[in-house]
Short mmCIF file of C-alpha atoms and ligand atoms in Angstrom, two decimals:
data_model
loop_
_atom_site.label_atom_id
_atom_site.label_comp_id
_atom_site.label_asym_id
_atom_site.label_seq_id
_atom_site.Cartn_x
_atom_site.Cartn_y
_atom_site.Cartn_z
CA UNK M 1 73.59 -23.47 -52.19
CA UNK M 2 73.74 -20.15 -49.97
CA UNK M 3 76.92 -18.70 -50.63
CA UNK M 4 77.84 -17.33 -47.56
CA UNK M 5 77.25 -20.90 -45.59
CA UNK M 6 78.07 -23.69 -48.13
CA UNK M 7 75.06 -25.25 -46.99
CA UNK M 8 71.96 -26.06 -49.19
CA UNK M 9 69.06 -24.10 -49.51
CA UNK M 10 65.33 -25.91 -48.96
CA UNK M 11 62.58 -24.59 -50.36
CA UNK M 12 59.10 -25.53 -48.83
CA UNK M 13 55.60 -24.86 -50.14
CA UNK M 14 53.34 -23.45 -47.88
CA UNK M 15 53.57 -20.92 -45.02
CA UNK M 16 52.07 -23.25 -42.31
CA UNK M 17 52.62 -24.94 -38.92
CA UNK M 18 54.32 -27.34 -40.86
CA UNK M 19 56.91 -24.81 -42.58
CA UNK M 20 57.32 -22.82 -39.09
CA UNK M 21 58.38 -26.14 -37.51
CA UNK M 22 60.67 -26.95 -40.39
CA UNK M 23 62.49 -24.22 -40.32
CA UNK M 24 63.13 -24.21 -36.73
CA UNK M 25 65.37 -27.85 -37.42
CA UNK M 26 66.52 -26.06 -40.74
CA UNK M 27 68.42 -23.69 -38.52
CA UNK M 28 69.98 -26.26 -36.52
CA UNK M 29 71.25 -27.98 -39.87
CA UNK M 30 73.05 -24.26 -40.50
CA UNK M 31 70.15 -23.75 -43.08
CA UNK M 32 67.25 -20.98 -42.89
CA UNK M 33 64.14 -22.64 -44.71
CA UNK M 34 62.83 -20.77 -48.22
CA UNK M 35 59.07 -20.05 -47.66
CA UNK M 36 56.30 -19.71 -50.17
CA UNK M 37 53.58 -18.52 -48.16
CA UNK M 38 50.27 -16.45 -48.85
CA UNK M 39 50.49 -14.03 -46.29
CA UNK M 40 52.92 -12.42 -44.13
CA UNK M 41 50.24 -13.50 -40.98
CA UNK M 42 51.32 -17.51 -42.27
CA UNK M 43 52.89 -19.26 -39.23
CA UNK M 44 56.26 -19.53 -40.84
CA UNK M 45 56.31 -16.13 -42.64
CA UNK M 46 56.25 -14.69 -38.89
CA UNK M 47 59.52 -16.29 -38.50
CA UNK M 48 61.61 -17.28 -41.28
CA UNK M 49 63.79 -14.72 -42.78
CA UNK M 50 63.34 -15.58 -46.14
CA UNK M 51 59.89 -15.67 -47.49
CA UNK M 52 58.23 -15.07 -50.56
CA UNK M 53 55.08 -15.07 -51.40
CA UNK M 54 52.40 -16.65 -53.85
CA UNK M 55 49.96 -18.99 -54.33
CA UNK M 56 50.67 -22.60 -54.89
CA UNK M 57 48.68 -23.18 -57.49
CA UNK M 58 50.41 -20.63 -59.53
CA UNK M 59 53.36 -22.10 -62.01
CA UNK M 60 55.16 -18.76 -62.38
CA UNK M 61 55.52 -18.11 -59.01
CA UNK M 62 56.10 -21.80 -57.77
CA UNK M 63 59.23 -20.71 -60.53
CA UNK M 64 60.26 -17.99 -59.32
CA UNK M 65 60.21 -19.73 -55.86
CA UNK M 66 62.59 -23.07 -57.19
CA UNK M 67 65.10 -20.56 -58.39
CA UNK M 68 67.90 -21.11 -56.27
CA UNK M 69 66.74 -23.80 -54.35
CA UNK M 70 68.69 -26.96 -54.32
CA UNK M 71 65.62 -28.66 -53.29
CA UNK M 72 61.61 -28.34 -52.96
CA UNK M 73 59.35 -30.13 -50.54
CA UNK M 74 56.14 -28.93 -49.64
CA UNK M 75 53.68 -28.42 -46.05
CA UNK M 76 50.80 -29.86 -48.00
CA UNK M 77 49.67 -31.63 -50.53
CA UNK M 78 47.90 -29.08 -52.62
CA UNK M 79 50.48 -28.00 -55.54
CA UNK M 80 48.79 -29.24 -58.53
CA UNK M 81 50.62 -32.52 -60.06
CA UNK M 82 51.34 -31.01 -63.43
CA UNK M 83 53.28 -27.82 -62.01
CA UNK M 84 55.25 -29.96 -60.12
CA UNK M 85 55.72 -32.43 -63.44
CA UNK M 86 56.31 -29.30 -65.57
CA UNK M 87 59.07 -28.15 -63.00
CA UNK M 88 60.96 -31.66 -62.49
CA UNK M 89 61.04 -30.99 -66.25
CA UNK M 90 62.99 -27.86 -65.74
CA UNK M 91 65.38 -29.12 -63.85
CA UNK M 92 64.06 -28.38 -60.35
CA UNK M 93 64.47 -31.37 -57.60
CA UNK M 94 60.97 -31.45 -55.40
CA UNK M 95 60.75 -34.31 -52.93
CA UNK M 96 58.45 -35.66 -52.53
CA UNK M 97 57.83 -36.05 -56.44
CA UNK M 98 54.29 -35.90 -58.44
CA UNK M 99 54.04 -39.90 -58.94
CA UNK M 100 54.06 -40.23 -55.36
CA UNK M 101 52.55 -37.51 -54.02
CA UNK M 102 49.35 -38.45 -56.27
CA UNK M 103 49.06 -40.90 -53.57
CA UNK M 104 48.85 -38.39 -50.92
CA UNK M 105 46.34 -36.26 -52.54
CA UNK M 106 44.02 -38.28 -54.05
CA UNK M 107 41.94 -41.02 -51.68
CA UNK M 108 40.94 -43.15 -54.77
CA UNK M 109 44.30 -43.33 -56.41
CA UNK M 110 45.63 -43.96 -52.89
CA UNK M 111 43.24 -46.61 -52.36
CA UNK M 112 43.14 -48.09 -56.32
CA UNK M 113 47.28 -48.69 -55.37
CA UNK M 114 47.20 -49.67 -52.36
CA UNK M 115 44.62 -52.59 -53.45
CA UNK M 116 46.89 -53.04 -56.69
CA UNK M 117 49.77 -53.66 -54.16
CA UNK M 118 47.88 -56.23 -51.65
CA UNK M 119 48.40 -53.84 -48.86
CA UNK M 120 45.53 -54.23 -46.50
CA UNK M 121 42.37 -51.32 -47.03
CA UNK M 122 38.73 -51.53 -45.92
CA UNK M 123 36.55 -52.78 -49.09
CA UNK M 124 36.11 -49.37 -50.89
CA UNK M 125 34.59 -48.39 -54.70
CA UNK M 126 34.51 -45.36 -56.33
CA UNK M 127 30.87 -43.62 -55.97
CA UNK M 128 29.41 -42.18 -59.29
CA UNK M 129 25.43 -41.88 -58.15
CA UNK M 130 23.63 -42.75 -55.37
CA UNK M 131 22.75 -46.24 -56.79
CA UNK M 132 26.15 -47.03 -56.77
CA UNK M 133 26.39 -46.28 -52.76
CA UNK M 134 23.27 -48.17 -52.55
CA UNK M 135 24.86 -51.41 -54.25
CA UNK M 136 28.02 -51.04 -52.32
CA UNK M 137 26.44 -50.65 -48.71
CA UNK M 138 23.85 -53.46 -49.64
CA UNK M 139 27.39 -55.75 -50.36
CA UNK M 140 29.32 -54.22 -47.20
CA UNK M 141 26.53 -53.54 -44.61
CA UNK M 142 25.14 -50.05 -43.37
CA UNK M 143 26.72 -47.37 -42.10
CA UNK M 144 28.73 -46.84 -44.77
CA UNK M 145 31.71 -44.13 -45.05
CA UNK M 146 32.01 -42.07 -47.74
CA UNK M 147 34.75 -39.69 -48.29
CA UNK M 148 35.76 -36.81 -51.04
CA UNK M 149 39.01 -38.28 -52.97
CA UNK M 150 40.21 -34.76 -52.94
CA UNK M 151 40.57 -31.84 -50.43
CA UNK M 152 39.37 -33.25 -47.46
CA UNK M 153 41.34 -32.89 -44.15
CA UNK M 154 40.80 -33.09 -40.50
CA UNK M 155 37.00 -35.15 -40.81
CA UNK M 156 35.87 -32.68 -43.07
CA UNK M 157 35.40 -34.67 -46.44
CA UNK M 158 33.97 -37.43 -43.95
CA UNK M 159 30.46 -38.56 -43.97
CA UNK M 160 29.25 -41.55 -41.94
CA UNK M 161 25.96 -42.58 -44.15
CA UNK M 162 23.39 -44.94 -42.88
CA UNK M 163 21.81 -45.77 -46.38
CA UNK M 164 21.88 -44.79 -49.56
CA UNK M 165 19.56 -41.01 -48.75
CA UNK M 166 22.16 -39.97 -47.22
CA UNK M 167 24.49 -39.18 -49.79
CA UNK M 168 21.45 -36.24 -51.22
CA UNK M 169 20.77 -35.30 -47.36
CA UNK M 170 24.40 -34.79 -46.94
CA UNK M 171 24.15 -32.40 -50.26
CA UNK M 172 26.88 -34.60 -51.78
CA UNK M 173 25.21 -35.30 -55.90
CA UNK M 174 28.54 -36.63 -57.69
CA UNK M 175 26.17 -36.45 -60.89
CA UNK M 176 27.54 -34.11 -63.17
CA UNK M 177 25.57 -30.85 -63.32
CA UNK M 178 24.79 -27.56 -61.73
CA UNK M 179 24.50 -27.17 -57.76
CA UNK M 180 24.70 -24.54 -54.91
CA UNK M 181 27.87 -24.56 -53.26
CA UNK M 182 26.15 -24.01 -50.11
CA UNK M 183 24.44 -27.78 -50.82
CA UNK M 184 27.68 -28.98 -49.27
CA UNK M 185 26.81 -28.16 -45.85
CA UNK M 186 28.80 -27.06 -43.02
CA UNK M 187 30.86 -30.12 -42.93
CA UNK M 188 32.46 -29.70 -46.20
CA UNK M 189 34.94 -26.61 -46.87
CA UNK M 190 34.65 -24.13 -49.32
CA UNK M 191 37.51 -25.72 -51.42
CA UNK M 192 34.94 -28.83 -51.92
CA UNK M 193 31.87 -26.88 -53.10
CA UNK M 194 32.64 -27.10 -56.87
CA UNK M 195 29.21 -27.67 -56.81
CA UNK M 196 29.31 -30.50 -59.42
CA UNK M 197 30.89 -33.46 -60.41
CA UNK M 198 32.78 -34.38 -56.45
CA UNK M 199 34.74 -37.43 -56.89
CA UNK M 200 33.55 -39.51 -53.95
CA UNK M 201 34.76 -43.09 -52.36
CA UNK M 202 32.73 -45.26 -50.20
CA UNK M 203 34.28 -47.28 -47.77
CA UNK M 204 33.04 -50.18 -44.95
CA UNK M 205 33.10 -48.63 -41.65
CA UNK M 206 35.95 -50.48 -40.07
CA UNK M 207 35.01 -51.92 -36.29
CA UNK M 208 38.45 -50.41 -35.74
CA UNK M 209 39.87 -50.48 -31.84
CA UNK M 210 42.33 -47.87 -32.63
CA UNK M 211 44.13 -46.02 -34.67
CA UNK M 212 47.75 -45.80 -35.18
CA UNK M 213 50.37 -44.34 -36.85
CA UNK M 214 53.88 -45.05 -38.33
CA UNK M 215 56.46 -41.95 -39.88
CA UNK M 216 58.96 -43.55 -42.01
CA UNK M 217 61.76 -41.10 -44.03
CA UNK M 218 63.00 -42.10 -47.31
CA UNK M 219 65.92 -40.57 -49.25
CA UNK M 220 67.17 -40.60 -52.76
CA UNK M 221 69.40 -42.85 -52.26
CA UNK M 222 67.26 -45.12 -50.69
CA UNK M 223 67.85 -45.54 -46.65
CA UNK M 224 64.91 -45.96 -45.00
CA UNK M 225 64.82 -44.93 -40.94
CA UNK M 226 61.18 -45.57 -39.07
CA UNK M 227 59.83 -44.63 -36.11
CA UNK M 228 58.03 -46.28 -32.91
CA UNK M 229 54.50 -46.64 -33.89
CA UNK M 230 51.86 -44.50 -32.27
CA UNK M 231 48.52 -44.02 -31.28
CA UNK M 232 46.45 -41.21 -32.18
CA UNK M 233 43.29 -40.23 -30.41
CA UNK M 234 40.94 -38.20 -32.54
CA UNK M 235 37.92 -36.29 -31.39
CA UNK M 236 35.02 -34.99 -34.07
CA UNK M 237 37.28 -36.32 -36.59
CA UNK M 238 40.28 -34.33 -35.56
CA UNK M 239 43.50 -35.14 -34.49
CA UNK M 240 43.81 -34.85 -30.03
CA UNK M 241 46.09 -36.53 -28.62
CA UNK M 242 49.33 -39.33 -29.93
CA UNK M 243 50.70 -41.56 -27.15
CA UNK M 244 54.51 -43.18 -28.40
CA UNK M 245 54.99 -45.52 -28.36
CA UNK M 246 51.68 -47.25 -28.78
CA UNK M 247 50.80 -48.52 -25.68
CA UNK M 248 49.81 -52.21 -25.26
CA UNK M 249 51.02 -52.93 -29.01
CA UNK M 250 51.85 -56.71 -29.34
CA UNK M 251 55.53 -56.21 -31.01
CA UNK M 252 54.44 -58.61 -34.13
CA UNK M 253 51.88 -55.87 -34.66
CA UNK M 254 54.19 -53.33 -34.32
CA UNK M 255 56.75 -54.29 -36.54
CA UNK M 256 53.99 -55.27 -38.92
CA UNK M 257 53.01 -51.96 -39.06
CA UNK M 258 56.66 -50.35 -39.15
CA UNK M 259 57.35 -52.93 -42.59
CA UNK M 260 54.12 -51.58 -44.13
CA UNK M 261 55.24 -48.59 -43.97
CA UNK M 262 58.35 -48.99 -45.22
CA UNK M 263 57.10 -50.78 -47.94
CA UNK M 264 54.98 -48.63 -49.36
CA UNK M 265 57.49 -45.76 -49.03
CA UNK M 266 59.69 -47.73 -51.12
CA UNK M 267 56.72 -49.11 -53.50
CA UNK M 268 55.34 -45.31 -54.09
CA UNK M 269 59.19 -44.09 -54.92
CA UNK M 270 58.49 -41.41 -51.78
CA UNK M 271 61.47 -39.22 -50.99
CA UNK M 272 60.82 -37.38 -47.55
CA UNK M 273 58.38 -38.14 -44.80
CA UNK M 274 55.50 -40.68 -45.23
CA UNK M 275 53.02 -40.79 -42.14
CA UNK M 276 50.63 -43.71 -42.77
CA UNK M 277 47.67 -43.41 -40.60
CA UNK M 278 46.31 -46.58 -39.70
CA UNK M 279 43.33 -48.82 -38.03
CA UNK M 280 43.89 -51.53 -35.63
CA UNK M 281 40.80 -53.81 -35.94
CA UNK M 282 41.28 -57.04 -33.82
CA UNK M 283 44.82 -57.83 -34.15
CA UNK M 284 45.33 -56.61 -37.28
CA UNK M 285 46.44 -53.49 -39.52
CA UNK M 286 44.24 -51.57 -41.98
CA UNK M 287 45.20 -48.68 -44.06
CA UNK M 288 43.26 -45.85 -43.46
CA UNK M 289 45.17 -42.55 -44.92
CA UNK M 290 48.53 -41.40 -46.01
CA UNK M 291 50.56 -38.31 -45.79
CA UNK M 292 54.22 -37.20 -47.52
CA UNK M 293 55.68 -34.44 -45.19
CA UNK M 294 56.07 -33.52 -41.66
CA UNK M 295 52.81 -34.85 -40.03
CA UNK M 296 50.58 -33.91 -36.77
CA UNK M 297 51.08 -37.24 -35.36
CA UNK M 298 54.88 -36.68 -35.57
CA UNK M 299 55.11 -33.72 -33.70
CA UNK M 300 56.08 -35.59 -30.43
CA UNK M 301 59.01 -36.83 -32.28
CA UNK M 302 60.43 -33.29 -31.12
CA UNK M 303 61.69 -34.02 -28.17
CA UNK M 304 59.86 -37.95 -27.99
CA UNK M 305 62.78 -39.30 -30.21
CA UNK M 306 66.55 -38.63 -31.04
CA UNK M 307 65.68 -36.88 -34.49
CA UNK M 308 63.01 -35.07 -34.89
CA UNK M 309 60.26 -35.61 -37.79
CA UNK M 310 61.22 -32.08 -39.36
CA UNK M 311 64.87 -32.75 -39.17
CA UNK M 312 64.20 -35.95 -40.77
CA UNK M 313 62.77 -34.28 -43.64
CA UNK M 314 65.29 -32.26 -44.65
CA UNK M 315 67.99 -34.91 -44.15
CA UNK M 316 65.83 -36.80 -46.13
CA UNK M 317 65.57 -34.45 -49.61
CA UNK M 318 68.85 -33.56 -48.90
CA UNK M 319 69.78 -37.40 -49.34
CA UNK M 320 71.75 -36.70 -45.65
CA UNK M 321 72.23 -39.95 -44.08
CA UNK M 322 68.98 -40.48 -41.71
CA UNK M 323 68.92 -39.67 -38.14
CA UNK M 324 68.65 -41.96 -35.04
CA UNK M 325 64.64 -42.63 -33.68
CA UNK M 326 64.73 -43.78 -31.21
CA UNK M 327 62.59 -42.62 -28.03
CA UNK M 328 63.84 -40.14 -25.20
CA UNK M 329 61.74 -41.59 -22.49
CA UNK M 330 59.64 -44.44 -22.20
CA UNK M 331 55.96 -42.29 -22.29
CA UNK M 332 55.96 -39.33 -25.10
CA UNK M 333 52.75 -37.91 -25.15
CA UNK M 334 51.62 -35.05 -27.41
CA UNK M 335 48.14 -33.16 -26.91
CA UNK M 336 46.90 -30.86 -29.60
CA UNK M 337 46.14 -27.26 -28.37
CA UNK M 338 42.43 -25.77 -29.77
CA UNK M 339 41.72 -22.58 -29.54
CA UNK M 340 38.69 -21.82 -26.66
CA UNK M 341 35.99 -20.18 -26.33
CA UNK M 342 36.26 -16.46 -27.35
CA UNK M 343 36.78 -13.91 -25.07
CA UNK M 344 38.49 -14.92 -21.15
CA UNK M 345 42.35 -15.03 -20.42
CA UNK M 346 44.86 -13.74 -23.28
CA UNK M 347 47.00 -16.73 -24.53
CA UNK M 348 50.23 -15.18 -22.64
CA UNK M 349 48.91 -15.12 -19.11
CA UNK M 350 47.66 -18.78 -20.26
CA UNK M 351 50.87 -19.60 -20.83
CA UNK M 352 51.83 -17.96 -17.63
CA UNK M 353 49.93 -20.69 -15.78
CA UNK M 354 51.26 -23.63 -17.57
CA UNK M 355 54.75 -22.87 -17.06
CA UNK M 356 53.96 -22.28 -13.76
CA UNK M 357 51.68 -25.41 -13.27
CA UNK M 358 54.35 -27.61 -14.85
CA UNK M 359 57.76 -26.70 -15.58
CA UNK M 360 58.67 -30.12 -17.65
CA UNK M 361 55.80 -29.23 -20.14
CA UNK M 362 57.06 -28.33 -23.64
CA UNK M 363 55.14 -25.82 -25.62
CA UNK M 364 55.26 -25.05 -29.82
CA UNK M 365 52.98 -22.40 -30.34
CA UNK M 366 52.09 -21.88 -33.94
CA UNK M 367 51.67 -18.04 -33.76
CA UNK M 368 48.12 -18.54 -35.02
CA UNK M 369 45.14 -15.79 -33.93
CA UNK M 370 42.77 -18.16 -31.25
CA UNK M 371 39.54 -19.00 -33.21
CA UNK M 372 37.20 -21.93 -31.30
CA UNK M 373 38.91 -25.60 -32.06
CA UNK M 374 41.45 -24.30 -34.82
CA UNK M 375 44.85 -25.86 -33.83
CA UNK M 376 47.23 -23.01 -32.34
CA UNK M 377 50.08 -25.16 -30.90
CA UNK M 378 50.70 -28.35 -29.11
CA UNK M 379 52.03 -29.82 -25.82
CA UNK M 380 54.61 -32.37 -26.05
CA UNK M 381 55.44 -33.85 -21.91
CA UNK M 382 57.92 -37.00 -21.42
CA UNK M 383 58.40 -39.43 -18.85
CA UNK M 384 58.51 -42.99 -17.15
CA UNK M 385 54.68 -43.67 -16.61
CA UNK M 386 52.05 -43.31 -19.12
CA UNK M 387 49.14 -42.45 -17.25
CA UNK M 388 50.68 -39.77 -15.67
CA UNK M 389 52.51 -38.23 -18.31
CA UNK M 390 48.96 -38.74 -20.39
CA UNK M 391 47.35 -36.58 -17.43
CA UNK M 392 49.75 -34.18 -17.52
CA UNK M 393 49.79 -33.63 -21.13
CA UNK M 394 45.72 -32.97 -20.68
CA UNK M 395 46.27 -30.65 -18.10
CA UNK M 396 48.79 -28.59 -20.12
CA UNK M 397 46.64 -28.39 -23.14
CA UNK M 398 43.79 -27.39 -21.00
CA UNK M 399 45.96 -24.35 -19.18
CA UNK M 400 46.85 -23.47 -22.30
CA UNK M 401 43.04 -23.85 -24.06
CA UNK M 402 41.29 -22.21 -21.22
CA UNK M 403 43.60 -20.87 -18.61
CA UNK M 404 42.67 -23.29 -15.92
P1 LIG V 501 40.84 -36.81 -43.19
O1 LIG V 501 41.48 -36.84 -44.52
O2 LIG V 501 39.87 -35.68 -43.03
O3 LIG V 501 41.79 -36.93 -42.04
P2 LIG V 501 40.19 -39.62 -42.83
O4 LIG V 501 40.00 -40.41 -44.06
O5 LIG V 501 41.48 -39.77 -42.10
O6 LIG V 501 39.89 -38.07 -43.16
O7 LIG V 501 39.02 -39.91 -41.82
C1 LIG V 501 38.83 -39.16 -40.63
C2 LIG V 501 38.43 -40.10 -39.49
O8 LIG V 501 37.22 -40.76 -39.80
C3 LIG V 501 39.45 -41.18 -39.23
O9 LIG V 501 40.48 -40.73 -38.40
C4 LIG V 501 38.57 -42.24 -38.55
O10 LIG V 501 38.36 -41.91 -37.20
C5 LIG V 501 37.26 -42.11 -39.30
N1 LIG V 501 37.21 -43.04 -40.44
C6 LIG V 501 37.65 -42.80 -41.69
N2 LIG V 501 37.48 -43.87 -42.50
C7 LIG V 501 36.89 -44.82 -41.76
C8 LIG V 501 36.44 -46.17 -42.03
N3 LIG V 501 36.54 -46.71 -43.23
N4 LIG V 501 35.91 -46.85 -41.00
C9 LIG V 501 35.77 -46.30 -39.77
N5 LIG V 501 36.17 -45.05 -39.46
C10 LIG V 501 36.71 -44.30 -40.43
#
């Protein structure tokens, strides 16, 4: 509790896009987020006022960050399982807690669960050599997807294999034993080189049509509140564009997809924001990913719905009663801003034509240096007509990607 407000203090793990966006709600709640971040360069370490840092993989300073905090939540999913376990045991509340999050951080726990609870997931198996991908892509058909259980994010952790070869060609030996860290290739980051021993899943490439998305929020106490579900457009395996509500969805398919999620936030125990990212393959739902906290394809939710996704979160490790989600306008569409090509117009004067190109276009800009196709910010534009508020969503994230 901070003193001089009488309001709680939230703690959140990890200095990100994710934090920065958090605490901009926490403020409107009369709160000011707690940050652990690595660096002071961290998007919300450039703006919070109360930051400290570490890593979060280290116990003793995850400690010395709970102290004082009336709750933790996190802008990942990477704090090891057993700190978190070893601090519950302390005394500390984190939301979401380790038994869930395992779900979120781990593809074949997620998908060993999900199976368990009869949700619906492509067929999948655990991968332990490359005879084992060869028996499970003989039994589901070529090409065959195979993904690191841990670590992976944004496509990379993603390999789309057309036979068994693949899996040595892509550098990816799950056999035990030495290896180069470079063997990993391009594709995989630095945090998946161990070199030995990857955990891998394969999966049956889903003929999916689209993919989709629900948020749900779950407190303590147990009220549930879900959101209109979406559409997400990705491109190379990242994240480009969500459309809310899903255009064209048949409503059985919609609230289909809006139980499942509550469901399994209620079957996983999940305190906080769940994002389930889904597949719609003719007419019907598949399970392809899960996330507990804030998520990319909720960032429209900012000013696409009554409460936003970050407001949700706190209200929802608070245990506040949940807020209303309903949509703002009948088209929210949100377009994911990558940095361009280096060198050309500085991101302010880009900014200077956006406004100026469209004054209804709203802008969250994560305070990141540009690098080619890292995420900086996003565009979030609202209105009556999808198409056009689609266009005009494009156009703003172009302005702001290349100036023109
Ligand atoms: P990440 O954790 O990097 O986001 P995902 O598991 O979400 O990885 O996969 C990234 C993308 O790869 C998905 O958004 C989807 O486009 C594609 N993909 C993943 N799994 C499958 C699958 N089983 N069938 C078809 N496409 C898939």
């Amino acid at each position: 509790m901070d003193t001089r407000t009488g309001l709680p203090v939230v703690g959140m793990v990890g200095g990100g896009q994710l934090a920065r966006m958090t605490h901009q709600a926490a403020i409107a709640l009369g709160q000011s987020l707690r940050v652990l971040a690595r660096t002071p360069e961290d998007g919300a370490a450039l703006v919070a006022a109360d930051v400290q840092y570490g890593e979060h993989t280290d116990l003793a300073a995850l400690r010395t960050f709970a102290k004082g905090c009336d709750v933790v939540t996190f802008d990942h999913e990477h704090v090891p399982g057993e700190h978190i376990r070893a601090l519950a045991a302390e005394g500390v509340r984190l939301h979401p807690g380790a038994d869930a999050l395992r779900h979120a951080q781990d593809k074949a726990v997620m998908r060993q669960r999900l199976t368990e609870l009869g949700a619906p997931v492509p067929r999948w198996r655990r991968i332990g050599s490359a005879d084992d991908l060869a028996a499970f892509g003989a039994e589901v058909g070529w090409p065959v997807v195979v993904k690191t259980a841990r670590g992976g994010y944004d496509g990379r952790g993603v390999w789309v294999l057309d036979g068994p070869d693949g899996l040595a060609a892509a550098g990816l030996d799950p056999a035990p034993g030495p290896g180069p860290a470079a063997d990993l290739g391009p594709a995989a980051g630095s945090e998946l080189a161990a070199g030995s021993g990857l955990e891998l899943i394969a999966e049956e490439r889903v003929a999916l049509t689209r993919e989709l998305a629900v948020q749900v929020a779950r407190s303590p106490f147990g009220q549930i509140a879900v959101y209109p579900v979406v559409e997400t457009v990705q491109r190379d395996g990242i994240c480009v564009e969500v459309l809310a509500p899903a255009p064209h969805l048949p409503e059985p398919l919609a609230v289909a997809a809006q139980q499942l999620a509550i469901d399994l936030a209620t079957e996983l125990g999940v305190v906080g924001l769940l994002a389930v990212e889904l597949f719609e393959v003719g007419g019907a739902l598949v399970v392809n990913e899960l996330a507990m906290r804030p998520h990319n394809s909720g960032h429209w939710t900012i000013e696409g719905a009554r409460t936003s996704q970050f407001e949700q979160h706190l209200r929802a490790v608070l245990d506040y009663p949940m807020g209303d989600t309903t949509l703002t306008a009948p088209a929210v569409v949100m377009t994911n801003v990558l940095g361009g090509p280096e060198g050309g117009m500085g991101i302010d004067e880009r900014l200077h034509h956006l406004f100026a190109a469209d004054p209804g276009a709203k802008v969250h800009l994560y305070g990141k240096q540009t690098r080619p196709g890292r995420k900086i910010g996003h565009v979030t534009v609202l209105g009556e007509d999808l198409p056009e508020v689609r266009a005009r969503a494009a156009r703003a994230a172009q302005w702001l990607r290349e100036g023109r």
